[in-house]
Amino acid sequence: MNTFTDTHFHLLSMKEKGVDIDNLDICYGMDIGTDIHDINLRLSLIKKFPNIKYTIGAGPWQLSQEDNIDYIAREIKNDIINNNPSMLGEIGLDYFHNYSTHEKQIMLFEAQLRLANELKLAVVIHNRDANIDTISSLKNERVNKGGIIHCFSADKEFLSQALDLDFYISFSGTLTYKKNDYLRDLLKLVPIDRLLLETDSPYLAPVPDRGKVNNPERIIHTYKCASEVLEVEIDKLKEVVKNNFDTLLSR
């Protein structure tokens, strides 16, 4: 039995990439939404894993399909009301890809931050190459229940401000990549009671499986890396991450 907590994965995307969902060993974690109405496709997969949580939200990529911000926010709200997720997400900004204008991305992001407060939910944040605007939006529309900065890849200043805004910091398999000494250094700066770990499956498989389609069973490699960096026994780290995740869910 897999006793590791994986706080961020995408069951639907794993299935689409050929992962054998029926035989996955997922003990505990969270399946993450990305688009309006994707919950309708995800629920049959989620039900196979009684111990996993799930989110609903629309990331900036949604703007490539539909750019009516009011419509997207309204549909996300309906999906949440009808399906009672644990958190709202993933949402955020991605300036690496040109999904839309930066202005439109910010509008969609902040609309869902407001929705999180309205519906009393924590949020899961996607940030890629948008450190300044992500923090600015999180300050403009501060989320009462906080949330998770997923797949952390930012800098020390962003880390400090995210912690001040009451966010948990989640590291993915990129923590294990040889070139990412800066991430391992930043890991040491995260208070142990704010630390989470994830796979972001089917993406970002950790070393030694880098380049393969990822799945939650591979999270053991990220835990081993974090354990070594922090000089914390892996069993203790399992306990810490699970307790941190439970604490956030209980807010």
Short mmCIF file of C-alpha atoms in Angstrom, two decimals:
data_model
loop_
_atom_site.label_atom_id
_atom_site.label_comp_id
_atom_site.label_asym_id
_atom_site.label_seq_id
_atom_site.Cartn_x
_atom_site.Cartn_y
_atom_site.Cartn_z
CA MET A 1 0.00 0.00 0.00
CA ASN A 2 1.27 3.43 -0.97
CA THR A 3 1.37 5.44 2.27
CA PHE A 4 2.59 8.65 0.67
CA THR A 5 0.37 11.72 0.38
CA ASP A 6 0.31 13.23 -3.11
CA THR A 7 -1.39 16.62 -2.94
CA HIS A 8 -1.69 17.30 -6.69
CA PHE A 9 -2.39 14.99 -9.62
CA HIS A 10 -4.72 14.80 -12.63
CA LEU A 11 -6.51 11.47 -13.01
CA LEU A 12 -8.23 12.44 -16.26
CA SER A 13 -5.00 13.53 -17.92
CA MET A 14 -3.28 10.36 -16.69
CA LYS A 15 -5.98 8.24 -18.29
CA GLU A 16 -5.70 10.21 -21.54
CA LYS A 17 -1.94 9.53 -21.57
CA GLY A 18 -2.42 5.80 -21.11
CA VAL A 19 -1.90 5.33 -17.36
CA ASP A 20 -3.75 2.27 -16.03
CA ILE A 21 -5.96 4.12 -13.56
CA ASP A 22 -7.71 0.96 -12.38
CA ASN A 23 -4.48 -0.48 -10.97
CA LEU A 24 -2.99 2.67 -9.46
CA ASP A 25 -2.04 2.53 -5.79
CA ILE A 26 -3.08 5.93 -4.45
CA CYS A 27 -3.49 6.00 -0.70
CA TYR A 28 -4.18 9.68 -0.09
CA GLY A 29 -4.08 12.90 -2.04
CA MET A 30 -6.01 15.25 -4.33
CA ASP A 31 -7.18 15.15 -7.92
CA ILE A 32 -7.00 18.61 -9.46
CA GLY A 33 -9.46 20.33 -11.76
CA THR A 34 -8.35 22.50 -14.65
CA ASP A 35 -11.40 23.48 -16.74
CA ILE A 36 -15.10 24.23 -16.50
CA HIS A 37 -17.19 21.06 -16.35
CA ASP A 38 -14.21 18.69 -16.29
CA ILE A 39 -15.63 17.36 -13.01
CA ASN A 40 -18.31 15.60 -15.07
CA LEU A 41 -15.59 13.45 -16.67
CA ARG A 42 -13.50 13.10 -13.52
CA LEU A 43 -16.07 11.85 -11.04
CA SER A 44 -16.14 8.27 -12.32
CA LEU A 45 -12.35 8.10 -11.91
CA ILE A 46 -12.33 9.81 -8.51
CA LYS A 47 -14.90 7.36 -7.13
CA LYS A 48 -12.41 4.52 -7.54
CA PHE A 49 -10.27 6.11 -4.81
CA PRO A 50 -12.39 6.72 -1.69
CA ASN A 51 -9.59 8.45 0.21
CA ILE A 52 -8.71 11.14 -2.32
CA LYS A 53 -10.01 14.69 -2.38
CA TYR A 54 -10.74 16.76 -5.45
CA THR A 55 -10.85 20.36 -6.61
CA ILE A 56 -12.70 22.36 -9.24
CA GLY A 57 -11.30 25.39 -11.05
CA ALA A 58 -10.27 26.91 -14.36
CA GLY A 59 -6.64 27.66 -15.12
CA PRO A 60 -5.43 30.27 -17.60
CA TRP A 61 -5.45 27.67 -20.41
CA GLN A 62 -9.25 27.84 -20.23
CA LEU A 63 -8.96 31.17 -22.05
CA SER A 64 -7.78 29.35 -25.18
CA GLN A 65 -11.23 27.74 -25.39
CA GLU A 66 -13.51 30.35 -23.82
CA ASP A 67 -12.61 33.95 -22.98
CA ASN A 68 -15.84 35.15 -21.34
CA ILE A 69 -14.65 35.66 -17.77
CA ASP A 70 -18.13 36.07 -16.29
CA TYR A 71 -19.32 32.89 -17.97
CA ILE A 72 -16.32 30.87 -16.79
CA ALA A 73 -16.69 32.10 -13.21
CA ARG A 74 -20.41 31.38 -13.22
CA GLU A 75 -19.92 27.85 -14.52
CA ILE A 76 -17.14 27.14 -12.01
CA LYS A 77 -19.43 28.35 -9.24
CA ASN A 78 -22.20 26.03 -10.43
CA ASP A 79 -19.78 23.10 -10.65
CA ILE A 80 -18.60 23.77 -7.09
CA ILE A 81 -22.10 24.12 -5.66
CA ASN A 82 -23.22 20.90 -7.35
CA ASN A 83 -20.16 18.80 -6.47
CA ASN A 84 -18.75 20.08 -3.15
CA PRO A 85 -14.98 19.96 -3.80
CA SER A 86 -12.35 20.31 -1.10
CA MET A 87 -10.66 23.32 -2.71
CA LEU A 88 -10.90 25.65 -5.71
CA GLY A 89 -8.25 25.16 -8.35
CA GLU A 90 -6.02 24.99 -10.01
CA ILE A 91 -6.13 28.66 -10.91
CA GLY A 92 -3.48 31.25 -11.59
CA LEU A 93 -1.20 32.82 -14.14
CA ASP A 94 1.03 31.34 -16.82
CA TYR A 95 3.15 33.78 -18.79
CA PHE A 96 5.29 31.04 -20.32
CA HIS A 97 2.39 30.13 -22.60
CA ASN A 98 0.33 32.68 -24.52
CA TYR A 99 -3.08 31.41 -23.50
CA SER A 100 -4.43 34.96 -23.68
CA THR A 101 -3.34 38.42 -22.64
CA HIS A 102 -1.88 38.93 -19.20
CA GLU A 103 -4.83 41.19 -18.42
CA LYS A 104 -7.36 38.46 -19.25
CA GLN A 105 -5.43 35.89 -17.21
CA ILE A 106 -5.43 38.21 -14.20
CA MET A 107 -9.16 38.88 -14.59
CA LEU A 108 -9.96 35.16 -14.61
CA PHE A 109 -7.60 34.51 -11.70
CA GLU A 110 -9.01 37.26 -9.50
CA ALA A 111 -12.60 36.35 -10.32
CA GLN A 112 -11.95 32.88 -8.93
CA LEU A 113 -10.10 34.22 -5.88
CA ARG A 114 -13.24 36.20 -5.06
CA LEU A 115 -15.30 33.09 -5.65
CA ALA A 116 -13.12 31.14 -3.21
CA ASN A 117 -13.97 33.62 -0.46
CA GLU A 118 -17.64 33.61 -1.38
CA LEU A 119 -17.76 29.80 -1.17
CA LYS A 120 -15.31 29.56 1.75
CA LEU A 121 -12.70 27.45 -0.01
CA ALA A 122 -8.92 27.33 -0.04
CA VAL A 123 -7.26 27.61 -3.45
CA VAL A 124 -4.63 25.76 -5.47
CA ILE A 125 -2.37 28.20 -7.32
CA HIS A 126 -0.58 27.73 -10.64
CA ASN A 127 2.25 30.21 -11.23
CA ARG A 128 4.61 30.04 -14.16
CA ASP A 129 6.85 32.98 -14.97
CA ALA A 130 4.36 35.34 -13.33
CA ASN A 131 5.75 35.88 -9.85
CA ILE A 132 5.01 39.59 -9.48
CA ASP A 133 1.48 39.50 -10.85
CA THR A 134 0.59 36.31 -8.97
CA ILE A 135 1.54 37.85 -5.63
CA SER A 136 -0.17 41.11 -6.58
CA SER A 137 -3.43 39.28 -7.29
CA LEU A 138 -3.16 37.26 -4.10
CA LYS A 139 -2.80 40.51 -2.19
CA ASN A 140 -5.60 42.24 -4.10
CA GLU A 141 -8.03 39.39 -3.49
CA ARG A 142 -6.65 37.79 -0.35
CA VAL A 143 -8.14 34.35 0.20
CA ASN A 144 -9.38 33.88 3.75
CA LYS A 145 -8.63 30.15 3.84
CA GLY A 146 -5.26 30.39 2.09
CA GLY A 147 -4.22 27.47 -0.04
CA ILE A 148 -1.36 25.85 -1.92
CA ILE A 149 1.31 27.22 -4.24
CA HIS A 150 1.62 24.08 -6.32
CA CYS A 151 4.74 22.88 -8.13
CA PHE A 152 6.81 25.63 -6.57
CA SER A 153 9.37 27.05 -9.00
CA ALA A 154 9.63 30.71 -8.00
CA ASP A 155 12.27 32.62 -6.05
CA LYS A 156 13.05 33.47 -2.42
CA GLU A 157 11.07 36.73 -2.50
CA PHE A 158 7.98 34.99 -3.86
CA LEU A 159 8.36 32.27 -1.23
CA SER A 160 8.52 34.80 1.58
CA GLN A 161 5.45 36.67 0.37
CA ALA A 162 3.46 33.48 -0.23
CA LEU A 163 4.19 32.34 3.31
CA ASP A 164 3.13 35.75 4.64
CA LEU A 165 -0.17 35.28 2.77
CA ASP A 166 -0.72 32.01 4.64
CA PHE A 167 -0.01 29.61 1.77
CA TYR A 168 1.41 26.13 1.89
CA ILE A 169 4.30 25.40 -0.47
CA SER A 170 4.22 22.23 -2.56
CA PHE A 171 7.21 20.77 -4.39
CA SER A 172 6.92 18.37 -7.31
CA GLY A 173 9.31 15.98 -9.04
CA THR A 174 11.28 18.98 -10.32
CA LEU A 175 12.86 19.02 -6.85
CA THR A 176 14.84 15.94 -7.92
CA TYR A 177 16.24 17.41 -11.15
CA LYS A 178 20.00 17.78 -11.13
CA LYS A 179 20.01 21.43 -12.25
CA ASN A 180 17.53 22.55 -9.58
CA ASP A 181 19.87 23.23 -6.68
CA TYR A 182 18.00 26.50 -6.14
CA LEU A 183 14.78 24.58 -5.42
CA ARG A 184 16.51 22.36 -2.91
CA ASP A 185 17.93 25.46 -1.23
CA LEU A 186 14.47 27.05 -1.08
CA LEU A 187 13.00 23.85 0.35
CA LYS A 188 15.16 24.40 3.42
CA LEU A 189 13.51 27.80 3.95
CA VAL A 190 9.96 26.45 4.06
CA PRO A 191 8.63 26.01 7.61
CA ILE A 192 8.06 22.30 8.13
CA ASP A 193 4.40 22.93 8.98
CA ARG A 194 3.81 24.57 5.58
CA LEU A 195 5.40 21.89 3.39
CA LEU A 196 3.54 19.71 0.89
CA LEU A 197 4.73 17.32 -1.83
CA GLU A 198 3.10 16.32 -5.12
CA THR A 199 3.63 14.59 -8.44
CA ASP A 200 1.53 16.79 -10.77
CA SER A 201 0.93 13.52 -12.64
CA PRO A 202 0.99 12.82 -15.53
CA TYR A 203 3.61 15.57 -15.79
CA LEU A 204 7.06 16.18 -14.30
CA ALA A 205 8.09 12.64 -13.41
CA PRO A 206 10.94 12.71 -10.86
CA VAL A 207 14.41 11.31 -11.33
CA PRO A 208 15.02 8.42 -12.07
CA ASP A 209 11.85 8.36 -14.19
CA ARG A 210 12.19 11.82 -15.72
CA GLY A 211 10.68 11.95 -19.20
CA LYS A 212 8.14 9.21 -18.55
CA VAL A 213 4.41 9.65 -18.06
CA ASN A 214 4.12 10.33 -14.34
CA ASN A 215 1.78 8.76 -11.80
CA PRO A 216 1.34 9.09 -8.01
CA GLU A 217 3.29 5.91 -7.28
CA ARG A 218 6.45 7.76 -8.32
CA ILE A 219 6.12 10.29 -5.52
CA ILE A 220 8.42 8.13 -3.40
CA HIS A 221 11.39 9.66 -5.26
CA THR A 222 10.37 13.22 -4.36
CA TYR A 223 9.91 12.23 -0.72
CA LYS A 224 13.36 10.63 -0.70
CA CYS A 225 14.93 13.77 -2.16
CA ALA A 226 13.17 16.06 0.32
CA SER A 227 14.08 13.73 3.17
CA GLU A 228 17.76 13.95 2.27
CA VAL A 229 17.73 17.74 1.79
CA LEU A 230 15.94 18.36 5.07
CA GLU A 231 17.74 15.61 6.95
CA VAL A 232 14.40 14.28 8.14
CA GLU A 233 13.54 10.59 8.25
CA ILE A 234 11.21 9.68 5.41
CA ASP A 235 8.59 8.22 7.76
CA LYS A 236 8.56 11.50 9.66
CA LEU A 237 8.22 13.42 6.40
CA LYS A 238 5.23 11.28 5.41
CA GLU A 239 3.59 12.18 8.71
CA VAL A 240 4.39 15.88 8.34
CA VAL A 241 2.97 16.18 4.82
CA LYS A 242 -0.20 14.28 5.70
CA ASN A 243 -0.77 16.40 8.81
CA ASN A 244 -0.15 19.62 6.87
CA PHE A 245 -2.59 18.56 4.16
CA ASP A 246 -5.22 17.59 6.72
CA THR A 247 -4.77 20.89 8.53
CA LEU A 248 -5.38 22.85 5.33
CA LEU A 249 -8.42 20.75 4.46
CA SER A 250 -9.92 21.37 7.89
CA ARG A 251 -9.82 25.16 7.65
#
